[in-house]
Coordinates of C-alpha atoms and ligand atoms in Angstrom, one line a residue:
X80 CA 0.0 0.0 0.0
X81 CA 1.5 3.4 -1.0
X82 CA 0.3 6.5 1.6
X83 CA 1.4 9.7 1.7
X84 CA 1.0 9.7 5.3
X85 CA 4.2 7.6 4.9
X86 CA 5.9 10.8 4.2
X87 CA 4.8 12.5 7.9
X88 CA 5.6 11.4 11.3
X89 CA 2.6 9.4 12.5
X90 CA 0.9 9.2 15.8
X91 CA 0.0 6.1 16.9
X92 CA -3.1 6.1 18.8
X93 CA -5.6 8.3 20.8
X94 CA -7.0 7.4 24.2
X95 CA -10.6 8.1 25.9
X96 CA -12.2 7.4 29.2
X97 CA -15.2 8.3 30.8
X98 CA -16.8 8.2 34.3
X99 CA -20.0 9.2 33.5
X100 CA -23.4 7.4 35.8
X101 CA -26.4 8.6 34.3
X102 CA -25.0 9.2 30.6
X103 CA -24.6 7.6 27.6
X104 CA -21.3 6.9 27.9
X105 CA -20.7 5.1 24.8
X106 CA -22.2 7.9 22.5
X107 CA -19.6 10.6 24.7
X108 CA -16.9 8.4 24.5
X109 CA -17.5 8.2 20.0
X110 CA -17.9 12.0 20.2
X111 CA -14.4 11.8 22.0
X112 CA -12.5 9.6 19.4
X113 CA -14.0 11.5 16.5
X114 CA -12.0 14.8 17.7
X115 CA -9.1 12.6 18.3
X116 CA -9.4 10.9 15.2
X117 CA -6.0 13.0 13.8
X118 CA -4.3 10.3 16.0
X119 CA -5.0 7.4 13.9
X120 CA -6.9 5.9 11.2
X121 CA -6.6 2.0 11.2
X122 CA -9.2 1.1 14.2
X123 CA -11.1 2.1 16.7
X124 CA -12.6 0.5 19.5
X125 CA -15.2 1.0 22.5
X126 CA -15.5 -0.5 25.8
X127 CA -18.1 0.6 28.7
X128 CA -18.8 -1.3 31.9
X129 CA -22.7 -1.7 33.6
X130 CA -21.3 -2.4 36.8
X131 CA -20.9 -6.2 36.2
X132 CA -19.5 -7.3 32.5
X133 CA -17.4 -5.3 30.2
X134 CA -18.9 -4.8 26.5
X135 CA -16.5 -4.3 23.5
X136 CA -17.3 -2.8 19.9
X137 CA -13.9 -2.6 18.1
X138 CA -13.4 -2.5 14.4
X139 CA -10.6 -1.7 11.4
X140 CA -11.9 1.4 10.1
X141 CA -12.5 4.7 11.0
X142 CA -14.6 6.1 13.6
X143 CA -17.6 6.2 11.8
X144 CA -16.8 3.6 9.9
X145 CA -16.4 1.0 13.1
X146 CA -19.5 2.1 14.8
X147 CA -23.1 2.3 13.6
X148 CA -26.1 3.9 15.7
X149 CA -27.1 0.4 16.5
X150 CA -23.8 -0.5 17.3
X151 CA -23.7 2.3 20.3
X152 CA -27.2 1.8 21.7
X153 CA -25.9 -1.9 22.4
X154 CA -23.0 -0.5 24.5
X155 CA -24.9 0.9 27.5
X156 CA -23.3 1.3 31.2
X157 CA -21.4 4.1 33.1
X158 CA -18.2 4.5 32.2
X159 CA -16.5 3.7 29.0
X160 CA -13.1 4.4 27.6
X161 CA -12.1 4.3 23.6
X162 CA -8.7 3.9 21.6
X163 CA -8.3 4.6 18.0
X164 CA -5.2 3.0 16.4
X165 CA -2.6 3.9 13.6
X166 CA -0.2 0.8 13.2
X167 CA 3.2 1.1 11.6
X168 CA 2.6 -2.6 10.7
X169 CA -1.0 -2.2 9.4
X170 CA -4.0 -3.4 11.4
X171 CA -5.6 -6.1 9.2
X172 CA -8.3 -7.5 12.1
X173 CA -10.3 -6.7 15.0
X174 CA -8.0 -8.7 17.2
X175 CA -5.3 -6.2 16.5
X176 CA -7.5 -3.3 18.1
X177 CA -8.2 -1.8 21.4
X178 CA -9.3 -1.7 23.8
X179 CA -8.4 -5.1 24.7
X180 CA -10.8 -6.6 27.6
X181 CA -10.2 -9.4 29.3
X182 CA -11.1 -10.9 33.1
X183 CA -8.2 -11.6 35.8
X184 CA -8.3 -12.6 39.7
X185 CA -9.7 -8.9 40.7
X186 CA -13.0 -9.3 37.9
X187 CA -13.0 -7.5 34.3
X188 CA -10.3 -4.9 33.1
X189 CA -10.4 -3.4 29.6
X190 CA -7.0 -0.8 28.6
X191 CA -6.4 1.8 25.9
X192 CA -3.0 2.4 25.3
X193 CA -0.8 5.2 23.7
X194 CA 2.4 4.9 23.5
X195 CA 5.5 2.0 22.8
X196 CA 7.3 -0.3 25.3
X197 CA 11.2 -0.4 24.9
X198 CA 11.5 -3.6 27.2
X199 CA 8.2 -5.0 25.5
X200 CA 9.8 -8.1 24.1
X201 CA 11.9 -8.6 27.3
X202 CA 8.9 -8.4 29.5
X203 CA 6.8 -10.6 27.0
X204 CA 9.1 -13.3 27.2
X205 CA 9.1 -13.2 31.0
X206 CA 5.8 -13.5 31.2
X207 CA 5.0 -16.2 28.3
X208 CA 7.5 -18.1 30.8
X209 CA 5.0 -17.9 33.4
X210 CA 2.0 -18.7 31.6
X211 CA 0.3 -16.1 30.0
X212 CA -1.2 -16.3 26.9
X213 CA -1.1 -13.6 24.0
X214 CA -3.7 -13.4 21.3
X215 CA -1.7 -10.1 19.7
X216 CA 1.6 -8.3 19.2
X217 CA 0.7 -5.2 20.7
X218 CA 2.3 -4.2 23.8
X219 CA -0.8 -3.4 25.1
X220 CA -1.0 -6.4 25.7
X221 CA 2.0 -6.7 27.8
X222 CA 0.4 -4.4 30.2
X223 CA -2.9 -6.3 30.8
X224 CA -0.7 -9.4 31.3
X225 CA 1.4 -7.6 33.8
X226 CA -2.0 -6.5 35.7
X227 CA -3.0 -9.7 36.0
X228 CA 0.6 -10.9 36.7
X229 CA 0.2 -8.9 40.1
X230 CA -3.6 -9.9 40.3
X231 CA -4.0 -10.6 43.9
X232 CA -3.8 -6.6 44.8
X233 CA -5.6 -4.0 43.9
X234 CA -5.8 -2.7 40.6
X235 CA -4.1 0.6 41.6
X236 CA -1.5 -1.2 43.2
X237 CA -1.0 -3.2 40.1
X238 CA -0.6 -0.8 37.8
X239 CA 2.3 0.6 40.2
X240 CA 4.0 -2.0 39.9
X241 CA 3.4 -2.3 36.2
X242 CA 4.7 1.3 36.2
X243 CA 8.1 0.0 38.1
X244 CA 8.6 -2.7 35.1
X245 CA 7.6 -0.7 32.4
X246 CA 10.1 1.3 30.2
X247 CA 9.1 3.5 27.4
X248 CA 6.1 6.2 26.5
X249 CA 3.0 5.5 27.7
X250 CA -0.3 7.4 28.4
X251 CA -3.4 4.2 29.3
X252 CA -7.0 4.3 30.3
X253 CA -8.2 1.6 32.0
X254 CA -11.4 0.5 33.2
X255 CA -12.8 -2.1 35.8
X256 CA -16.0 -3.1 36.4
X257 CA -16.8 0.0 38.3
X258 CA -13.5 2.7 38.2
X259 CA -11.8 4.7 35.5
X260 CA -8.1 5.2 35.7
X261 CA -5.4 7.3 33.6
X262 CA -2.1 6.3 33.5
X263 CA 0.6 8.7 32.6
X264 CA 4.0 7.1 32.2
X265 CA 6.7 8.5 34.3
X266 CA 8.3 11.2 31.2
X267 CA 5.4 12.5 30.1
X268 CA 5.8 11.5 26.9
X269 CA 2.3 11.6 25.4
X270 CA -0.2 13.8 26.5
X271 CA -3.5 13.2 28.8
X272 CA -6.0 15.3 30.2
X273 CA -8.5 15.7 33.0
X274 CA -11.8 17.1 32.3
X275 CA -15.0 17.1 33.8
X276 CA -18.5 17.3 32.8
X277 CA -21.4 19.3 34.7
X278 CA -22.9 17.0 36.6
X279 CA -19.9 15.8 38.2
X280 CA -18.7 13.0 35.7
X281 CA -15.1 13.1 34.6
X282 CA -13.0 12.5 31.4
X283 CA -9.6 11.6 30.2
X284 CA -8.3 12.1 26.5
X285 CA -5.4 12.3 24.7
X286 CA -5.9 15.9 23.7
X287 CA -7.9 18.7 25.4
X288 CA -9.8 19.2 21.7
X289 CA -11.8 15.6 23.1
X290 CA -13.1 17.6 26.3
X291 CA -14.1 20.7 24.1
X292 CA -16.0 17.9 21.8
X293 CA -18.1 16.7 24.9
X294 CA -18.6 19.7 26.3
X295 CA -16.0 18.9 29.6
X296 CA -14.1 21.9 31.4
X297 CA -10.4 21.0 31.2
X298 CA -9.1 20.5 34.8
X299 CA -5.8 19.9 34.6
X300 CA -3.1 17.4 32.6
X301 CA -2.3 13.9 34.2
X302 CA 1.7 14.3 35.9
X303 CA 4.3 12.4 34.6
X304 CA 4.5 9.4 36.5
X305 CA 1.0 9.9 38.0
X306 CA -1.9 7.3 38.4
X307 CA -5.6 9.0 38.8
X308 CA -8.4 7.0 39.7
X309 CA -12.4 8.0 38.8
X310 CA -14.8 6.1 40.6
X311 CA -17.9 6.9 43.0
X312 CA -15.9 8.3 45.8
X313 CA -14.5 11.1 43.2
X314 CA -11.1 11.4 41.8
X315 CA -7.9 10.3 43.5
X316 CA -4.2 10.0 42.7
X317 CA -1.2 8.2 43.2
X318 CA 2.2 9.2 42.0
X319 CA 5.4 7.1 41.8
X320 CA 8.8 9.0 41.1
X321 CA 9.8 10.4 38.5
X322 CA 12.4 8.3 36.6
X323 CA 14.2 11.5 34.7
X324 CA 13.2 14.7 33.3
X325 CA 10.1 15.4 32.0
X326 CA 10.2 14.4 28.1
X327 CA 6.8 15.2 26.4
X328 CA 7.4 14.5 22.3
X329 CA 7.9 18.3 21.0
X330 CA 6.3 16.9 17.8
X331 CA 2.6 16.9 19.8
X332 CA 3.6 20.9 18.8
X333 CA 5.1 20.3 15.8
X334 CA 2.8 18.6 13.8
X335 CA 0.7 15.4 15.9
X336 CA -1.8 17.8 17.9
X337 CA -4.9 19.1 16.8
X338 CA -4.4 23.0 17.0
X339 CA -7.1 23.5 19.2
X340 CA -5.7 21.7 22.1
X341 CA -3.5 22.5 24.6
X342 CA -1.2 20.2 26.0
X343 CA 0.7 20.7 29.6
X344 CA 0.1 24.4 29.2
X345 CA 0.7 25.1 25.9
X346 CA -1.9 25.8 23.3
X347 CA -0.6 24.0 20.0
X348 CA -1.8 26.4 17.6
X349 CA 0.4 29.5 19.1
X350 CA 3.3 27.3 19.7
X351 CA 3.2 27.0 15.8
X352 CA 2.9 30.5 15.2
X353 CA 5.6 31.4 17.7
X354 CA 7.4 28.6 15.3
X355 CA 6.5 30.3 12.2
X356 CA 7.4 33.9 14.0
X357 CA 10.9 32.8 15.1
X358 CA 11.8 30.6 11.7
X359 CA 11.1 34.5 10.2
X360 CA 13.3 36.1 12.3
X361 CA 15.9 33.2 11.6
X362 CA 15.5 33.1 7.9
X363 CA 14.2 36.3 6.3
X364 CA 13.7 35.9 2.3
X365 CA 12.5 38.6 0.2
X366 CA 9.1 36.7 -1.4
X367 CA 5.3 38.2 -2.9
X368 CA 3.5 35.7 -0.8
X369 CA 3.7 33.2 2.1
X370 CA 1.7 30.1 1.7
X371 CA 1.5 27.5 4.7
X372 CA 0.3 23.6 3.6
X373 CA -2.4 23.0 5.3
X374 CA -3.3 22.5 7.9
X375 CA -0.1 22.1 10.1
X376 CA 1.8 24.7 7.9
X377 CA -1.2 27.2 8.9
X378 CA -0.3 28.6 12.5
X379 CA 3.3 28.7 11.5
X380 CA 2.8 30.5 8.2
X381 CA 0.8 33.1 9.8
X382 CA 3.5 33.9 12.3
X383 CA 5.9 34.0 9.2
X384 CA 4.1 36.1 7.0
X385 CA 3.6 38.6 10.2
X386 CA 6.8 38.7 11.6
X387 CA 8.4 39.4 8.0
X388 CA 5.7 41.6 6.9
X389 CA 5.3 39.7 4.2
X390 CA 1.9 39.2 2.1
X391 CA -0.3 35.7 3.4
X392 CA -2.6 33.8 1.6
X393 CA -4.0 30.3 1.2
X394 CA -2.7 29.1 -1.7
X395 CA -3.0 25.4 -1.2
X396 CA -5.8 24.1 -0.5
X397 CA -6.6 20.6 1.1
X398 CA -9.0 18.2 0.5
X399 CA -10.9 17.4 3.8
X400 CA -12.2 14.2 2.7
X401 CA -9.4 12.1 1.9
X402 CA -8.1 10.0 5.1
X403 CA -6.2 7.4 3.4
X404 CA -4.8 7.1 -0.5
X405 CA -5.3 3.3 -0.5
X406 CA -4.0 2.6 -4.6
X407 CA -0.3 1.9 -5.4
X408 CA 0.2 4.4 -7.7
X409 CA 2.6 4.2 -10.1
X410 CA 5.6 7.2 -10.9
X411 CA 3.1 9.1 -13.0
X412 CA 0.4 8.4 -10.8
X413 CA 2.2 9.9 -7.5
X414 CA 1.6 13.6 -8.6
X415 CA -2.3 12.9 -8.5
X416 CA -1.6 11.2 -4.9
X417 CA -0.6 14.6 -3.8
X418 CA -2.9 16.7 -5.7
X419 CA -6.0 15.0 -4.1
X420 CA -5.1 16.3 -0.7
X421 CA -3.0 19.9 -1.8
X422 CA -4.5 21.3 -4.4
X423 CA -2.7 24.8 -5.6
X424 CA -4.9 27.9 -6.3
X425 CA -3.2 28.9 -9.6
X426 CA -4.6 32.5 -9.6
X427 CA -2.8 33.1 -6.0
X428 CA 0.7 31.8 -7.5
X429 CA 0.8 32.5 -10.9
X430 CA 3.9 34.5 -11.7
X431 CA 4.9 35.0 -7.7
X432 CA 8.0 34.2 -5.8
X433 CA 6.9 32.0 -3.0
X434 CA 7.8 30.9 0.7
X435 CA 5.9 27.4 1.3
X436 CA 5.9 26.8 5.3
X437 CA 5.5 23.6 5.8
X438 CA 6.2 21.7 9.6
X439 CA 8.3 19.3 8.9
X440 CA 10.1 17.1 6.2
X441 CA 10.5 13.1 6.7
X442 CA 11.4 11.5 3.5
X443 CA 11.0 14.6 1.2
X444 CA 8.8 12.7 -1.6
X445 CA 5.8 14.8 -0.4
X446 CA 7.7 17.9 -0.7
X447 CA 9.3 17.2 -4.3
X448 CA 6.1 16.5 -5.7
X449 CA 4.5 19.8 -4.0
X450 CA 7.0 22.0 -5.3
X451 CA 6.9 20.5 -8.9
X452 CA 3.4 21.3 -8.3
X453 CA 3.4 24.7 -7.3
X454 CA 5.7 25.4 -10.2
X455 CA 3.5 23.6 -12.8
X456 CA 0.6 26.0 -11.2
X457 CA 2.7 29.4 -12.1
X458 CA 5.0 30.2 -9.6
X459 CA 8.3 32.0 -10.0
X460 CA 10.0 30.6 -7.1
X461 CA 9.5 27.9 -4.8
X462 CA 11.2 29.0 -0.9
X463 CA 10.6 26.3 0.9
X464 CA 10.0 27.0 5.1
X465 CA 10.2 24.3 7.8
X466 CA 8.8 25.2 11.4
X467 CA 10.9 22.2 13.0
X468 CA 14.3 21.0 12.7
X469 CA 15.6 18.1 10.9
X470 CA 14.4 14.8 11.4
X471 CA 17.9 13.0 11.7
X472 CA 17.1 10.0 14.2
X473 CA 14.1 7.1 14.3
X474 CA 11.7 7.5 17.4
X475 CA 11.6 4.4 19.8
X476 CA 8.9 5.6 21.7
X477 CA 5.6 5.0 19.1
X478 CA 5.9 8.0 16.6
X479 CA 6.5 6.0 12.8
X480 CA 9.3 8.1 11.5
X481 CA 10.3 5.5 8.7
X482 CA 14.0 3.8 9.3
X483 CA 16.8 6.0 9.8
X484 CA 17.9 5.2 6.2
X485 CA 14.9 6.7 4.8
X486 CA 14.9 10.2 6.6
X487 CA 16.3 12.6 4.3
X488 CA 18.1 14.8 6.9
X489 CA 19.8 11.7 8.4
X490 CA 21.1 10.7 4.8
X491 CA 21.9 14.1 2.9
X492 CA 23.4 18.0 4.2
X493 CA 21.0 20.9 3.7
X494 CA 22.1 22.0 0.4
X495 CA 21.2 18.1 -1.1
X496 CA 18.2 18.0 -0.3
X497 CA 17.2 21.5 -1.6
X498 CA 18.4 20.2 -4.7
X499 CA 16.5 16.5 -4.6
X500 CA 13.1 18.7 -3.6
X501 CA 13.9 21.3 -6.7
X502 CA 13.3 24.3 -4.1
X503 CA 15.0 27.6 -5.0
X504 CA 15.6 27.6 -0.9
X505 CA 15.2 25.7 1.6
X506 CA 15.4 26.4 5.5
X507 CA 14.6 24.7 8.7
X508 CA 14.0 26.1 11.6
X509 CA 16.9 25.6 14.9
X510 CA 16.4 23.8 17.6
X511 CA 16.8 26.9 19.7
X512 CA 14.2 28.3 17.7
X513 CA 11.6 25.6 18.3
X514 CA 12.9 25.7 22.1
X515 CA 12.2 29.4 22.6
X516 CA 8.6 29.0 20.8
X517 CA 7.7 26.4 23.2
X518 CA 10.0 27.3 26.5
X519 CA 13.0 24.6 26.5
X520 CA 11.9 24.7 30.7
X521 CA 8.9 22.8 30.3
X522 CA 10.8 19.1 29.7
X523 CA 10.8 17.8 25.7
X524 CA 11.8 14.6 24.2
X525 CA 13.3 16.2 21.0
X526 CA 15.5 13.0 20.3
X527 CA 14.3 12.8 16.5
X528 CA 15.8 16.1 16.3
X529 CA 19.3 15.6 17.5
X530 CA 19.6 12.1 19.1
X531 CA 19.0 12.4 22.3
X532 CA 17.1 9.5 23.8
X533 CA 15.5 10.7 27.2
X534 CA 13.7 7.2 27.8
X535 CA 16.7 4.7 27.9
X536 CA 16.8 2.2 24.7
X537 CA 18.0 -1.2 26.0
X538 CA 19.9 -2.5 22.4
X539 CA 18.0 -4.2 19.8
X540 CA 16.0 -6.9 21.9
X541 CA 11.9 -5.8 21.7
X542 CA 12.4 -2.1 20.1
X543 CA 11.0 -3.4 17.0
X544 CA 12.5 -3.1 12.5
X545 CA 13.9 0.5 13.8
X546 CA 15.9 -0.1 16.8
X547 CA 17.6 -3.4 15.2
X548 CA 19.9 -1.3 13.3
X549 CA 21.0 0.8 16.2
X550 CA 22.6 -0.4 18.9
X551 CA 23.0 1.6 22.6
X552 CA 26.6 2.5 21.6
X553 CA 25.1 3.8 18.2
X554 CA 22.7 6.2 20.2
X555 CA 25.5 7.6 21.7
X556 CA 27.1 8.3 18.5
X557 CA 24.3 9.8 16.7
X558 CA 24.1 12.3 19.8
X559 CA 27.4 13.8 19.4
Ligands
SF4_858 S1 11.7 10.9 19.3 FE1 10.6 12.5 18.2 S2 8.6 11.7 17.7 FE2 9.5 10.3 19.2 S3 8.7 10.9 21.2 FE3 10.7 12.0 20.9 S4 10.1 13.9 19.9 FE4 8.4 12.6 19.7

């Protein structure tokens, strides 16, 4: 399957929860995973307790693809929490999805997760030595294992110690018969919220944009390292130490995030204009107009255009409608890949010299084929504007940044890869640049950027087709 996505970091997945006695849970908790529906494409799944059993809808597909009005009406109770899914393997069946539900010594558990395990094969192995049974490859899975692994406490307990034997990025909702929890893993390294509705019921999402979508007043972000447990006695919280720095993934700014949400403090859409303000003050070019790609380039445009005084205007324009591109198109057919989600507005180009901001670069197919584009459409010059830094270095934690030998920044200097895109310019944004628009203080995992791995990467064993190629002593090199 050929997608353009392909050329973009991807998220992997967007998590959901509700406590919410007296509402239709299962209808909130679709609401919810439609606004976070940015985070992943492949599946999407629903689970909600009565008080007794756990029911599961789950499904490849999107949101409103997986779930019909019948479908939700069968999924009654009074708290539910949701997951949907983008796999850097594909997700082929329902088995694949999540939640995953199953029952253990302390009744019925279902778990979202977002995030990757680095000691996910390691702990797998441990466990499959003592018994348990897998159905999947996720490392979801892994965790509801470890749960029941320390079964005979309770489930807050459990999850601590999960927490102790976990490594890597992790934000969970998990439900029991009769609570809601959040888990947030000791870095930070993907966002979740706290919201709460009205009449006293609470939610946890991914993104704030999910509590806006239900109508829930954001009460704070889940801490690093931080359990929170929903259930009739109100919200609680347990907290076990931080294991480093705070190391949220800068690219929630960059380009994951929906704009409307703000994460640990941070609204996303300003931190891309302050992007698109400071890659201005970095790279000045003398242009007729500023066009962003939509809709990450948007924010970050704006700031461009204003800081430079230059001219802005839409001159891409994207399709809203396409998800996925799902043909293998051949060469010639690559172009029309592209032009079904940016399509130029010739009358805006035609005969200008123009700055393109775009947020980031992975592979640079996307790019070449956009500039060829804009050129084709009437433009004098093609500037091309990146609100980030180079992509250099694979993520380990869950983002799909291709392999290290497919990232253009990792494989060719600056001036290269202006060439292979056919740009008249091309510029980046620093990393001191991106720091000062999002306030380097507030704890970032930038290691795509410049090779820093905050979360420690045990060598090869359980890191998945990325991390085989690197060893630990080859992290260390790439950060010098
Ligand atoms: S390596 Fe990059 S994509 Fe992965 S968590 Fe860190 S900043 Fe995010």
């Amino acid at each position: 399957m050929f997608d353009e996505r392909l050329d973009k970091m991807e998220e992997e997945c967007g998590v959901f929860g509700i406590y919410g006695p007296g509402n239709d849970v299962a209808s909130l908790t679709y609401y919810g995973l439609f606004a976070l529906q940015h985070r992943g494409q492949e599946s999407a799944g629903i689970a909600v307790t009565n008080g007794n059993h756990i029911k599961i809808h789950k499904n490849v597909g999107l949101v409103t693809e997986v779930f019909s009005e019948e479908d939700l009406k069968k999924l009654k109770g009074d708290i539910a929490i949701g997951h949907v899914q983008y796999s850097t393997t594909g997700i082929t069946s329902a088995l694949d999805a999540q939640p995953i539900v199953c029952s253990y010594l302390q009744g019925n558990i279902a778990l979202a997760h977002n995030g990757s395990l680095t000691n996910a094969k390691e702990l797998r192995n441990k466990l499959a030595n003592n018994g348990s049974v897998f159905q999947s490859s996720t490392d979801s899975e892994v965790f509801v294992n470890l749960i029941a692994h320390y079964g005979q406490n309770p489930i807050e307990e459990s999850l601590m110690k999960c927490m102790i034997d976990v490594k890597g990025s992790y934000s969970l909702v998990v439900m029991t018969e009769n609570k809601l929890l959040g888990v947030r893993d000791p870095y930070g390294n993907r966002p979740l919220c706290i919201g709460k509705i009205g009449d006293g019921s609470y939610v946890l999402a991914s993104e704030s944009c999910a509590l806006d979508t239900v109508d829930a007043e954001f009460v704070r972000d889940v801490d690093p390292g931080e359990i929170v447990v929903i259930d009739k006695n109100g919200i609680n919280s347990m907290r076990i130490l931080p294991k480093g720095k705070k190391a949220l993934c800068i690219f929630e700014y960059i380009y994951f995030a929906r704009p409307d949400s703000t994460i640990d403090g941070i609204n996303v859409n300003y931190a891309r204009y302050l992007m698109g303000c400071e890659l201005a003050k970095e790279s000045p070019i003398d242009v007729d107009v500023v066009v962003p790609v939509p809709d990450s380039g948007n924010a970050s445009g704006i700031g461009y255009a204003e800081t430079a005084k230059l001219h802005f205007s839409q001159g891409i324009l994207k399709n809203r409608y396409v998800a996925r591109t799902f043909i293998k198109p051949t060469q010639a057919l690559r172009e029309i890949s592209v032009r079904l989600k940016l399509n130029p507005i010739k009358r805006i180009l035609e005969g200008k010299r123009v700055a393109v901001v775009d947020d980031s670069i992975v592979r640079g197919t996307t790019s070449k084929k956009l500039v060829e584009i804009l050129r084709k459409n009437g433009a004098k010059e093609v500037h091309l504007l990146i609100s980030s830094p180079p992509v250099k270095f694979p993520c380990y934690y869950g983002i799909d940044t291709s392999e290290r030998t497919e990232l253009i920044a990792a494989l060719k200097p600056l001036k290269e890869i202006e060439k292979y895109i056919g740009a008249d310019s091309l510029h980046y944004l620093s990393q001191e640049g991106l720091y000062k628009a999002v306030g380097k203080s507030k704890g970032f995992c930038s290691a795509c950027l410049d090779g820093n791995y905050p979360i420690p990467i045990p060598s090869g064993e359980g890191l998945g087709k990325n991390c085989l190629e690197m060893s630990n002593d080859k992290v260390g090199n790439h950060a010098k």
